[in-house]
Short mmCIF file of C-alpha atoms in Angstrom, two decimals:
data_model
loop_
_atom_site.label_atom_id
_atom_site.label_comp_id
_atom_site.label_asym_id
_atom_site.label_seq_id
_atom_site.Cartn_x
_atom_site.Cartn_y
_atom_site.Cartn_z
CA MET S 1 15.76 1.03 -14.68
CA PHE S 2 14.67 4.16 -16.46
CA GLY S 3 16.22 7.21 -14.85
CA TYR S 4 13.06 9.31 -14.64
CA VAL S 5 13.07 9.66 -10.87
CA ARG S 6 15.78 12.15 -9.97
CA PRO S 7 16.54 14.66 -7.26
CA PRO S 8 15.60 18.17 -8.48
CA LEU S 9 18.92 19.71 -7.54
CA GLN S 10 17.87 23.33 -8.02
CA ASP S 11 15.18 22.95 -5.36
CA LEU S 12 17.44 21.34 -2.78
CA PRO S 13 20.02 22.95 -0.50
CA GLN S 14 23.52 21.61 -0.91
CA GLU S 15 23.30 19.79 2.41
CA GLU S 16 20.52 17.63 0.96
CA THR S 17 22.20 16.92 -2.37
CA GLU S 18 25.28 15.86 -0.39
CA ARG S 19 23.09 13.55 1.66
CA PHE S 20 21.68 12.04 -1.52
CA ARG S 21 25.20 11.54 -2.85
CA ARG S 22 26.29 9.78 0.34
CA ILE S 23 23.56 7.16 0.09
CA TYR S 24 24.20 6.86 -3.66
CA CYS S 25 27.86 6.09 -2.93
CA GLY S 26 26.84 3.92 0.02
CA LEU S 27 24.61 1.79 -2.18
CA CYS S 28 27.47 1.44 -4.66
CA HIS S 29 29.79 0.14 -1.93
CA THR S 30 27.06 -2.17 -0.61
CA LEU S 31 26.55 -3.59 -4.10
CA GLY S 32 30.28 -4.21 -4.36
CA GLN S 33 30.57 -5.88 -0.97
CA ARG S 34 27.51 -8.08 -1.25
CA CYS S 35 27.38 -8.92 -4.91
CA GLY S 36 30.82 -8.28 -6.37
CA THR S 37 32.32 -5.51 -8.49
CA ALA S 38 30.18 -6.23 -11.55
CA ALA S 39 27.06 -5.37 -9.55
CA ARG S 40 28.32 -1.83 -8.92
CA PHE S 41 27.71 -1.00 -12.56
CA ILE S 42 23.94 -1.27 -12.21
CA LEU S 43 23.89 1.65 -9.77
CA ASN S 44 21.46 4.42 -10.67
CA TYR S 45 19.11 6.99 -9.13
CA ASP S 46 16.05 4.77 -9.15
CA PHE S 47 17.79 2.18 -6.99
CA THR S 48 19.05 4.95 -4.73
CA TYR S 49 15.45 6.00 -4.12
CA LEU S 50 14.63 2.40 -3.29
CA ALA S 51 17.39 2.44 -0.65
CA ILE S 52 16.04 5.75 0.72
CA LEU S 53 12.48 4.47 0.94
CA LEU S 54 13.50 1.25 2.64
CA SER S 55 15.88 2.97 5.08
CA ALA S 56 14.92 3.63 8.67
CA GLY S 57 14.97 7.40 8.22
CA ARG S 58 18.43 7.84 9.70
CA GLU S 59 21.88 8.19 8.26
CA GLY S 60 24.29 5.59 9.60
CA ALA S 61 28.04 5.90 10.04
CA ARG S 62 30.03 7.65 7.31
CA HIS S 63 33.27 6.52 5.75
CA THR S 64 35.52 7.94 3.08
CA ALA S 65 37.11 5.88 0.36
CA ARG S 66 38.49 6.15 -3.13
CA CYS S 67 36.90 4.17 -5.90
CA ILE S 68 37.15 3.70 -9.66
CA ALA S 69 35.00 6.75 -10.27
CA HIS S 70 36.78 8.93 -7.72
CA PRO S 71 40.35 7.69 -7.64
CA VAL S 72 41.93 10.92 -6.42
CA HIS S 73 39.86 12.61 -3.74
CA GLY S 74 37.57 9.79 -2.78
CA ARG S 75 34.03 10.26 -1.53
CA THR S 76 32.23 10.08 1.78
CA TYR S 77 29.66 7.32 1.76
CA LEU S 78 27.09 5.82 4.08
CA GLU S 79 27.87 2.58 5.80
CA SER S 80 25.79 -0.35 4.69
CA ASP S 81 22.79 -1.32 6.83
CA ALA S 82 19.97 -3.83 6.55
CA ALA S 83 17.85 -1.50 4.39
CA MET S 84 20.69 -0.82 2.00
CA GLU S 85 21.41 -4.53 1.73
CA THR S 86 17.78 -5.17 0.84
CA ALA S 87 17.87 -2.37 -1.72
CA ALA S 88 21.13 -3.71 -3.17
CA ASP S 89 19.80 -7.26 -3.55
CA GLU S 90 16.51 -6.09 -5.02
CA SER S 91 18.32 -3.77 -7.43
CA VAL S 92 20.48 -6.61 -8.70
CA ILE S 93 17.42 -8.82 -9.20
CA LEU S 94 15.56 -6.07 -11.07
CA ALA S 95 18.55 -5.15 -13.24
CA TYR S 96 19.28 -8.78 -14.07
CA TRP S 97 15.74 -9.58 -15.17
CA GLN S 98 15.56 -6.41 -17.20
CA LEU S 99 18.71 -7.46 -19.04
CA ARG S 100 17.26 -10.94 -19.62
CA ASP S 101 14.18 -9.20 -20.99
CA GLY S 102 16.44 -7.32 -23.37
CA VAL S 103 17.86 -10.64 -24.57
CA ALA S 104 14.37 -11.98 -25.22
CA ASP S 105 13.19 -8.80 -26.95
CA HIS S 106 15.96 -8.55 -29.55
CA ASP S 107 17.23 -10.64 -32.39
CA TRP S 108 20.46 -12.57 -31.99
CA PHE S 109 22.77 -9.78 -33.04
CA HIS S 110 21.12 -6.96 -31.11
CA SER S 111 20.73 -9.09 -28.01
CA LEU S 112 24.49 -9.61 -27.73
CA LYS S 113 24.90 -6.54 -25.54
CA TYR S 114 22.19 -7.68 -23.13
CA ARG S 115 23.49 -11.23 -23.12
CA GLY S 116 27.02 -10.08 -22.30
CA LEU S 117 25.89 -7.81 -19.50
CA SER S 118 23.50 -10.32 -17.98
CA ASP S 119 26.24 -12.96 -18.04
CA LEU S 120 28.46 -10.51 -16.22
CA LEU S 121 25.77 -9.94 -13.62
CA GLU S 122 24.86 -13.61 -13.28
CA PRO S 123 26.98 -14.41 -10.18
CA ALA S 124 25.68 -11.30 -8.39
CA TYR S 125 22.13 -12.23 -9.34
CA ARG S 126 22.55 -15.76 -7.96
CA ARG S 127 23.63 -14.39 -4.61
CA ALA S 128 20.86 -11.79 -4.49
CA ALA S 129 18.15 -14.24 -5.55
CA ALA S 130 19.27 -16.73 -2.90
CA ALA S 131 18.96 -13.97 -0.28
CA ARG S 132 15.55 -12.70 -1.50
CA PRO S 133 13.70 -15.63 -3.09
CA GLY S 134 10.30 -13.95 -2.60
CA PHE S 135 11.23 -10.82 -4.50
CA ASP S 136 12.98 -12.81 -7.22
CA GLU S 137 9.88 -14.90 -7.71
CA SER S 138 7.49 -11.94 -7.83
CA THR S 139 9.75 -10.02 -10.22
CA ARG S 140 9.87 -12.94 -12.65
CA ARG S 141 6.12 -13.39 -12.45
CA GLN S 142 5.36 -9.72 -13.09
CA LEU S 143 7.80 -9.39 -15.97
CA ARG S 144 6.35 -12.52 -17.56
CA LEU S 145 2.91 -10.98 -17.23
CA LEU S 146 4.16 -7.78 -18.81
CA ALA S 147 5.64 -9.69 -21.74
CA GLU S 148 2.30 -11.46 -22.28
CA LEU S 149 0.40 -8.15 -22.26
CA GLU S 150 2.86 -6.73 -24.77
CA ALA S 151 2.49 -9.79 -26.99
CA GLU S 152 -1.28 -9.44 -27.06
CA ASN S 153 -1.03 -5.67 -27.78
CA CYS S 154 -2.90 -4.73 -24.62
CA ASP S 155 -4.52 -1.32 -25.10
CA SER S 156 -5.32 -0.73 -21.44
CA LEU S 157 -2.85 1.69 -19.87
CA ASP S 158 -3.71 0.48 -16.42
CA ARG S 159 -3.36 -3.24 -17.05
CA ALA S 160 0.05 -2.83 -18.64
CA ALA S 161 1.24 -0.38 -15.99
CA ASP S 162 -0.15 -2.59 -13.22
CA ALA S 163 2.26 -5.39 -14.06
CA PHE S 164 5.26 -3.13 -13.53
CA ALA S 165 3.71 -1.21 -10.61
CA ALA S 166 2.96 -4.43 -8.72
CA LEU S 167 6.54 -5.56 -9.36
CA LEU S 168 7.92 -2.43 -7.71
CA SER S 169 5.49 -2.52 -4.79
CA GLY S 170 6.81 -6.04 -4.16
CA ALA S 171 10.03 -4.38 -3.01
CA ALA S 172 8.23 -3.53 0.24
CA GLN S 173 7.28 -7.14 0.99
CA GLU S 174 10.01 -7.62 3.58
CA VAL S 175 8.94 -4.62 5.66
CA ASP S 176 7.57 -5.91 8.96
CA GLU S 177 5.72 -2.93 10.39
CA PRO S 178 2.21 -3.14 8.86
CA VAL S 179 1.49 0.60 8.56
CA ARG S 180 4.89 1.26 7.04
CA ARG S 181 4.40 -1.62 4.61
CA ARG S 182 1.00 -0.29 3.50
CA VAL S 183 2.46 3.18 2.94
CA LEU S 184 5.46 1.86 1.01
CA GLU S 185 3.42 -0.53 -1.10
CA GLN S 186 1.10 2.28 -2.14
CA LEU S 187 3.98 4.68 -2.81
CA LEU S 188 6.00 2.14 -4.78
CA TYR S 189 2.97 0.95 -6.73
CA HIS S 190 2.29 4.44 -8.04
CA LEU S 191 5.95 5.18 -8.52
CA GLY S 192 6.09 2.09 -10.72
CA ARG S 193 2.92 3.09 -12.55
CA TRP S 194 4.23 6.60 -13.13
CA VAL S 195 7.64 5.36 -14.34
CA TYR S 196 6.05 2.85 -16.71
CA LEU S 197 3.67 5.42 -18.20
CA VAL S 198 6.29 8.16 -18.51
CA ASP S 199 8.64 5.70 -20.19
CA ALA S 200 5.92 4.72 -22.66
CA ALA S 201 5.20 8.41 -23.39
CA ASP S 202 8.90 9.07 -23.84
CA ASP S 203 9.15 6.25 -26.40
CA LEU S 204 5.95 7.22 -28.20
CA LYS S 205 7.59 8.58 -31.37
CA LYS S 206 10.22 5.87 -31.56
CA ASP S 207 7.75 3.02 -30.99
CA THR S 208 5.16 4.25 -33.47
CA ALA S 209 7.88 4.63 -36.10
CA SER S 210 9.29 1.15 -35.51
CA GLY S 211 5.96 -0.55 -34.85
CA ASN S 212 6.92 -1.61 -31.33
CA TYR S 213 4.35 -2.11 -28.61
CA ASN S 214 3.39 1.16 -26.94
CA PRO S 215 0.42 1.27 -24.54
CA VAL S 216 0.02 5.06 -24.81
CA ALA S 217 -0.21 4.97 -28.62
CA LEU S 218 -2.76 2.13 -28.45
CA ARG S 219 -4.89 3.66 -25.72
CA PHE S 220 -5.24 7.05 -27.40
CA GLY S 221 -4.98 5.91 -31.02
CA LEU S 222 -1.88 8.00 -31.70
CA THR S 223 -0.70 6.14 -34.77
CA ASP S 224 1.70 8.85 -35.94
CA GLY S 225 3.32 9.33 -32.55
CA ALA S 226 2.08 12.91 -32.08
CA TRP S 227 -0.06 13.90 -29.10
CA THR S 228 -3.53 15.29 -29.65
CA PRO S 229 -4.42 18.02 -27.11
CA GLU S 230 -7.21 15.84 -25.74
CA ALA S 231 -5.00 12.75 -25.31
CA ARG S 232 -2.26 14.80 -23.73
CA ARG S 233 -4.66 16.34 -21.22
CA GLU S 234 -6.10 12.96 -20.26
CA PHE S 235 -2.68 11.39 -19.96
CA ALA S 236 -1.31 14.23 -17.79
CA ALA S 237 -4.36 13.89 -15.52
CA THR S 238 -3.72 10.19 -15.03
CA LEU S 239 -0.06 10.91 -14.17
CA ASP S 240 -1.19 13.54 -11.67
CA HIS S 241 -3.46 11.02 -9.97
CA SER S 242 -0.52 8.67 -9.48
CA ILE S 243 1.66 11.48 -8.12
CA HIS S 244 -1.18 12.40 -5.78
CA MET S 245 -1.33 8.81 -4.52
CA MET S 246 2.44 8.91 -3.93
CA THR S 247 2.38 12.20 -2.02
CA THR S 248 -0.59 11.21 0.12
CA ALA S 249 1.16 7.93 1.02
CA PHE S 250 4.45 9.73 1.65
CA GLU S 251 2.82 12.06 4.20
CA LEU S 252 1.66 9.12 6.32
CA TRP S 253 5.08 7.89 7.36
CA ASP S 254 8.03 9.68 8.90
CA PHE S 255 10.97 9.31 6.51
CA GLY S 256 13.29 11.16 8.90
CA VAL S 257 16.38 12.71 7.33
CA TRP S 258 15.17 11.74 3.86
CA THR S 259 12.01 13.86 4.12
CA PRO S 260 13.31 16.96 2.24
CA ILE S 261 14.73 14.92 -0.65
CA LEU S 262 11.59 12.81 -1.02
CA GLU S 263 9.26 15.77 -0.60
CA THR S 264 11.01 17.81 -3.30
CA THR S 265 11.26 14.85 -5.65
CA LEU S 266 7.60 13.89 -5.31
CA TYR S 267 6.05 17.36 -5.26
CA ASN S 268 8.36 19.05 -7.80
CA GLY S 269 10.67 16.67 -9.64
CA LEU S 270 8.06 14.28 -11.01
CA PHE S 271 5.93 17.11 -12.45
CA ARG S 272 8.96 18.57 -14.19
CA VAL S 273 10.09 15.29 -15.70
CA GLY S 274 6.53 14.47 -16.80
CA LYS S 275 6.16 17.88 -18.46
CA ALA S 276 9.50 17.58 -20.25
CA VAL S 277 8.57 14.11 -21.52
CA LEU S 278 5.23 15.39 -22.82
CA ASP S 279 6.94 18.36 -24.45
CA GLY S 280 9.44 15.98 -26.03
CA THR S 281 12.37 17.78 -24.42
CA PHE S 282 13.36 15.21 -21.83
CA GLN S 283 15.74 13.17 -23.97
CA ALA S 284 17.51 16.18 -25.43
CA ALA S 285 17.74 18.41 -22.39
CA TRP S 286 18.27 15.95 -19.63
CA ARG S 287 19.90 12.95 -21.10
CA GLY S 288 22.09 14.20 -23.90
CA GLU S 289 23.45 17.15 -22.02
CA ASP S 290 24.10 15.10 -18.94
CA ARG S 291 26.92 13.48 -20.79
CA LYS S 292 28.46 16.68 -22.03
CA LYS S 293 28.21 18.69 -18.87
CA SER S 294 28.91 15.96 -16.39
CA THR S 295 32.61 16.69 -16.25
CA ASN S 296 31.98 20.28 -15.18
CA VAL S 297 29.41 19.39 -12.59
CA GLU S 298 31.54 16.62 -11.27
CA GLY S 299 34.36 19.09 -10.82
CA THR S 300 32.28 21.50 -8.75
CA THR S 301 30.87 19.10 -6.21
CA MET M 1 -0.47 11.07 24.16
CA ASN M 2 2.44 12.64 22.29
CA ASP M 3 3.62 16.12 23.08
CA PRO M 4 1.09 18.37 21.32
CA TYR M 5 3.80 20.81 20.26
CA GLN M 6 5.74 18.00 18.66
CA VAL M 7 2.63 16.81 16.85
CA LEU M 8 2.18 20.25 15.29
CA GLY M 9 5.92 20.62 14.69
CA VAL M 10 6.32 23.90 16.60
CA SER M 11 8.29 24.84 19.71
CA GLU M 12 6.63 25.63 23.01
CA SER M 13 7.65 29.26 22.60
CA ALA M 14 5.78 29.61 19.31
CA THR M 15 3.24 32.42 19.19
CA ASP M 16 -0.47 31.68 18.97
CA GLU M 17 -0.32 32.77 15.36
CA GLU M 18 2.50 30.31 14.55
CA VAL M 19 0.66 27.48 16.25
CA LYS M 20 -2.45 28.28 14.27
CA ARG M 21 -0.52 28.42 11.01
CA ALA M 22 1.18 25.07 11.68
CA TYR M 23 -2.16 23.54 12.55
CA ARG M 24 -3.79 24.86 9.39
CA GLU M 25 -1.00 23.54 7.18
CA LEU M 26 -1.24 20.06 8.69
CA ALA M 27 -5.01 20.10 8.58
CA ARG M 28 -4.86 20.95 4.91
CA LYS M 29 -2.43 18.11 4.29
CA TYR M 30 -4.44 15.41 6.08
CA HIS M 31 -7.88 16.78 5.29
CA PRO M 32 -10.43 14.17 4.18
CA ASP M 33 -10.72 15.99 0.85
CA ASN M 34 -7.06 15.22 0.13
CA TYR M 35 -7.66 11.52 0.89
CA HIS M 36 -10.96 11.19 -0.91
CA ASP M 37 -11.44 7.47 -1.73
CA ASN M 38 -7.77 6.88 -0.90
CA PRO M 39 -6.94 3.33 0.25
CA LEU M 40 -4.90 4.92 3.05
CA ALA M 41 -7.70 7.27 4.16
CA ASP M 42 -7.98 5.50 7.52
CA LEU M 43 -4.37 6.40 8.35
CA ALA M 44 -4.98 10.02 7.37
CA GLN M 45 -8.04 10.08 9.60
CA GLU M 46 -5.89 8.96 12.54
CA LYS M 47 -3.42 11.74 11.78
CA MET M 48 -6.21 14.27 11.59
CA LYS M 49 -7.54 13.20 14.99
CA GLU M 50 -4.08 13.51 16.49
CA ILE M 51 -3.60 17.00 15.04
CA ASN M 52 -7.00 18.19 16.18
CA ALA M 53 -6.41 16.85 19.69
CA ALA M 54 -2.98 18.51 19.85
CA TYR M 55 -4.33 21.85 18.71
CA GLU M 56 -7.21 21.66 21.12
CA GLU M 57 -4.89 20.86 23.99
CA ILE M 58 -2.53 23.73 23.22
CA THR M 59 -5.43 26.15 22.92
CA LYS M 60 -6.81 24.92 26.22
CA MET M 61 -3.44 25.21 27.97
CA ARG M 62 -2.91 28.69 26.64
CA SER M 63 -6.32 29.92 27.67
CA GLY M 64 -5.56 28.71 31.20
CA GLY M 65 -7.78 25.68 30.99
CA ARG M 66 -10.90 27.79 30.53
CA GLY M 67 -13.50 26.76 28.03
CA GLY M 68 -13.18 23.85 25.68
CA SER M 69 -13.66 25.74 22.44
CA SER M 70 -10.63 25.81 20.23
CA GLY M 71 -12.03 28.51 18.01
CA GLY M 72 -13.54 28.48 14.61
CA TYR M 73 -12.06 25.38 12.99
CA GLY M 74 -15.23 23.44 12.91
CA GLY M 75 -14.62 22.73 9.28
CA TYR M 76 -11.44 20.85 10.04
CA GLN M 77 -12.54 19.47 13.37
CA ARG M 78 -15.29 17.36 12.15
CA GLY M 79 -14.20 17.30 8.57
CA GLY M 80 -15.20 13.74 9.23
CA ALA M 81 -17.57 12.21 6.83
CA TYR M 82 -14.84 10.65 4.75
CA GLN M 83 -16.65 10.67 1.49
CA GLN M 84 -18.47 7.43 1.92
CA TYR M 85 -20.59 6.03 -0.79
CA GLY M 86 -24.21 6.43 0.09
CA GLN M 87 -25.33 3.21 1.71
CA GLN M 88 -28.46 3.29 -0.37
CA SER M 89 -28.01 1.93 -3.84
CA SER M 90 -29.36 4.43 -6.37
CA SER M 91 -30.79 1.74 -8.61
CA GLY M 92 -32.32 -0.11 -5.68
CA SER M 93 -30.34 -3.30 -6.26
CA SER M 94 -29.41 -5.21 -3.14
CA VAL M 95 -26.26 -6.61 -4.76
CA LEU M 96 -25.00 -3.15 -5.69
CA GLN M 97 -25.78 -2.06 -2.16
CA GLN M 98 -23.53 -4.84 -0.91
CA VAL M 99 -20.85 -3.62 -3.30
CA ARG M 100 -21.07 -0.18 -1.68
CA ILE M 101 -20.73 -1.70 1.76
CA ALA M 102 -17.71 -3.74 0.63
CA ILE M 103 -16.01 -0.66 -0.85
CA ASN M 104 -16.67 1.39 2.28
CA SER M 105 -15.16 -1.30 4.46
CA GLY M 106 -12.11 -1.55 2.20
CA ASP M 107 -12.88 -5.07 0.95
CA ILE M 108 -12.14 -4.34 -2.70
CA SER M 109 -11.81 -7.98 -3.78
CA ARG M 110 -15.32 -8.72 -2.54
CA ALA M 111 -16.68 -5.65 -4.32
CA GLU M 112 -14.95 -6.75 -7.49
CA ALA M 113 -16.32 -10.29 -7.28
CA LEU M 114 -19.87 -9.05 -6.69
CA LEU M 115 -19.64 -6.71 -9.68
CA ALA M 116 -18.26 -9.45 -11.91
CA ASN M 117 -21.33 -11.59 -11.21
CA TYR M 118 -23.84 -8.84 -11.79
CA SER M 119 -25.06 -8.88 -15.35
CA ASP M 120 -27.00 -5.62 -15.55
CA HIS M 121 -24.27 -3.16 -16.45
CA ASN M 122 -26.31 -0.07 -15.66
CA ALA M 123 -25.07 3.39 -14.71
CA GLU M 124 -24.57 2.47 -11.08
CA TRP M 125 -22.68 -0.68 -11.96
CA ASN M 126 -20.28 1.41 -14.07
CA PHE M 127 -19.91 3.96 -11.31
CA LEU M 128 -19.06 1.31 -8.72
CA ARG M 129 -16.71 -0.43 -11.14
CA GLY M 130 -14.94 2.93 -11.48
CA ALA M 131 -14.71 3.25 -7.71
CA VAL M 132 -13.11 -0.20 -7.48
CA CYS M 133 -10.60 0.71 -10.21
CA TYR M 134 -9.69 3.91 -8.41
CA ARG M 135 -8.98 2.03 -5.17
CA ARG M 136 -6.78 -0.36 -7.09
CA GLY M 137 -4.83 2.54 -8.63
CA TRP M 138 -6.24 1.95 -12.13
CA MET M 139 -6.87 5.65 -12.66
CA ASP M 140 -7.48 5.64 -16.41
CA GLU M 141 -10.03 2.82 -16.26
CA ALA M 142 -11.72 4.48 -13.28
CA LYS M 143 -12.26 7.61 -15.33
CA ARG M 144 -13.67 5.65 -18.26
CA TYR M 145 -16.19 3.81 -16.10
CA TYR M 146 -17.27 7.08 -14.48
CA GLN M 147 -17.65 8.53 -17.97
CA THR M 148 -19.94 5.68 -18.98
CA ALA M 149 -21.96 6.08 -15.78
CA CYS M 150 -22.41 9.79 -16.54
CA GLN M 151 -23.46 9.09 -20.12
CA MET M 152 -26.08 6.58 -18.97
CA ASP M 153 -27.42 8.79 -16.18
CA PRO M 154 -26.37 12.39 -16.90
CA GLY M 155 -28.38 13.86 -14.04
CA ASN M 156 -26.75 11.89 -11.24
CA PRO M 157 -24.63 14.22 -9.08
CA GLU M 158 -22.66 11.35 -7.45
CA TYR M 159 -21.38 10.11 -10.80
CA ARG M 160 -20.71 13.62 -12.09
CA GLN M 161 -18.67 14.49 -9.01
CA ALA M 162 -16.57 11.36 -9.39
CA LEU M 163 -15.85 12.14 -13.05
CA ASN M 164 -14.97 15.76 -12.26
CA PHE M 165 -12.51 14.55 -9.68
CA MET M 166 -10.81 12.28 -12.20
CA GLU M 167 -10.58 15.09 -14.74
CA ASN M 168 -9.44 18.02 -12.58
CA GLY M 169 -9.48 16.83 -9.00
CA THR M 170 -5.77 16.80 -8.27
CA GLN M 171 -5.26 20.46 -9.10
CA GLN M 172 -6.56 21.38 -5.66
CA ALA M 173 -4.58 18.65 -3.92
CA TYR M 174 -2.25 19.59 -1.11
CA ARG M 175 1.19 20.76 -2.12
CA PRO M 176 3.62 22.29 0.39
CA GLY M 177 3.76 26.05 0.00
CA GLY M 178 0.75 26.06 -2.30
CA GLY M 179 1.08 25.91 -6.05
CA GLN M 180 -0.93 23.79 -8.40
CA PHE M 181 -0.63 20.06 -8.26
CA SER M 182 -0.26 19.47 -11.99
CA THR M 183 2.19 18.19 -14.56
CA GLU M 184 0.85 20.48 -17.27
CA LEU M 185 0.92 23.62 -15.14
CA CYS M 186 4.34 23.20 -13.59
CA GLY M 187 6.94 25.76 -14.58
CA GLY M 188 8.76 23.98 -17.35
CA ASN M 189 12.22 25.23 -16.59
CA LEU M 190 14.58 23.34 -18.81
CA CYS M 191 17.95 24.65 -17.79
CA LEU M 192 19.13 21.29 -16.57
CA PRO M 193 17.25 21.35 -13.31
CA LEU M 194 17.69 17.66 -12.74
CA CYS M 195 21.13 17.33 -14.14
CA CYS M 196 23.08 14.26 -13.43
CA LEU M 197 25.61 15.23 -10.81
CA TRP M 198 27.52 12.03 -10.64
CA TRP M 199 27.45 10.81 -14.15
CA LEU M 200 30.98 9.55 -13.93
CA CYS M 201 30.10 7.14 -11.19
CA PRO M 202 29.84 3.62 -12.45
CA GLY M 203 26.53 2.59 -13.84
CA GLY M 204 24.02 4.60 -15.72
CA TRP M 205 25.32 4.35 -19.22
CA PHE M 206 23.76 1.05 -20.05
CA CYS M 207 20.83 1.24 -17.66
CA CYS M 208 18.20 2.96 -19.69
#
């Protein structure tokens, strides 16, 4: 999806970052087993958080295996369970429809990339959609709604964000326990709202320059892509309200072994990412340098 | 009932001071103020009851069963009064009163339908519309309706309080270990705090 939800590594002991890595690798293996090798390429942090939220709060059996990314030493990963299978299927459905969206949003030439990737993911998507028809249906509906709002240049932050937030909260629809479902729906709704808004803020300059739809620019009248102090304050307050809704929901369910990772992400990580996006430093500091430094970091873990 | 020590997350050998500290931390977390107008407030209220009962039981056990008083936490004990909207409509409209009742009972769709059919968009209507938006998670719209309500009736403390909460309310929200609950006030440390540990794993490069 967007890559804004990440584990704040500096705030977590190594034991916890290792735990995060195990479920990350576990989800990758689950994607491969259930949906084929092509599906493994959609893996990202956002989907890992989905697997964490849907999991039963325990770590299952661990295995070690080599893979394309770790051909020499291999990695320990978590065995697949029902929650991870749900997360894998839902991730494939989300990734597929986002690629199809990319095809629709671009002209013939620029949509080639999206077309190629979505064709590659098509068989995986078919399997996942057959397993989760409800989620497939709600995802399509919400993305269609979002496209309509974009087409009509909707200037309501909340209406636009609601379409994406409701999509994400739909990921909890298969949870049986009613209290747990309420907690997850609320948490995922505001996670979706936060991600959508932060993404719009991150694209503010780019969108205003190219004339693309941007709900933040429309809501606050920021035609030149620069924040006014007033708009920035109001926008940060609305982000904080969503984070508050996430943390208050999070505290009402026992997430077991995942508690430290989720707690640190929700109470620290989201604020940091939001601040960096508002300061305009997110892209440069956290995306660009990821690529350069990844080899070093990879070597030390 | 669950083991009271487990509820507070302390061992049986914890000192009175440790028990009190654990209780205070949990009480701060689940306090009605932290779940003001929250759609999950009922669950927090359950938690709060459980914590209060556990603390009371431990205090009673430790004082040898004498006296029922658990000591000066009246503020948390009854904290109660989940900020309910006054049952009495401030503009005296019976429809808006029904809206308040619907919001208090968590029936947001009914409240929304009643508001949609009410043509006098007065200060109270805007306030209640804001309350419905807040419950739905439409935080920006909620603030704008509260703003309108305050402009139409500047002297109304209920509307003013709601608007203040939208503007600065989260700064006092619970955060483990204290610290302000705010994007703008967080220490903006940029030395790759969220760096991508496993960039070389498949995926990522086209998912943005």
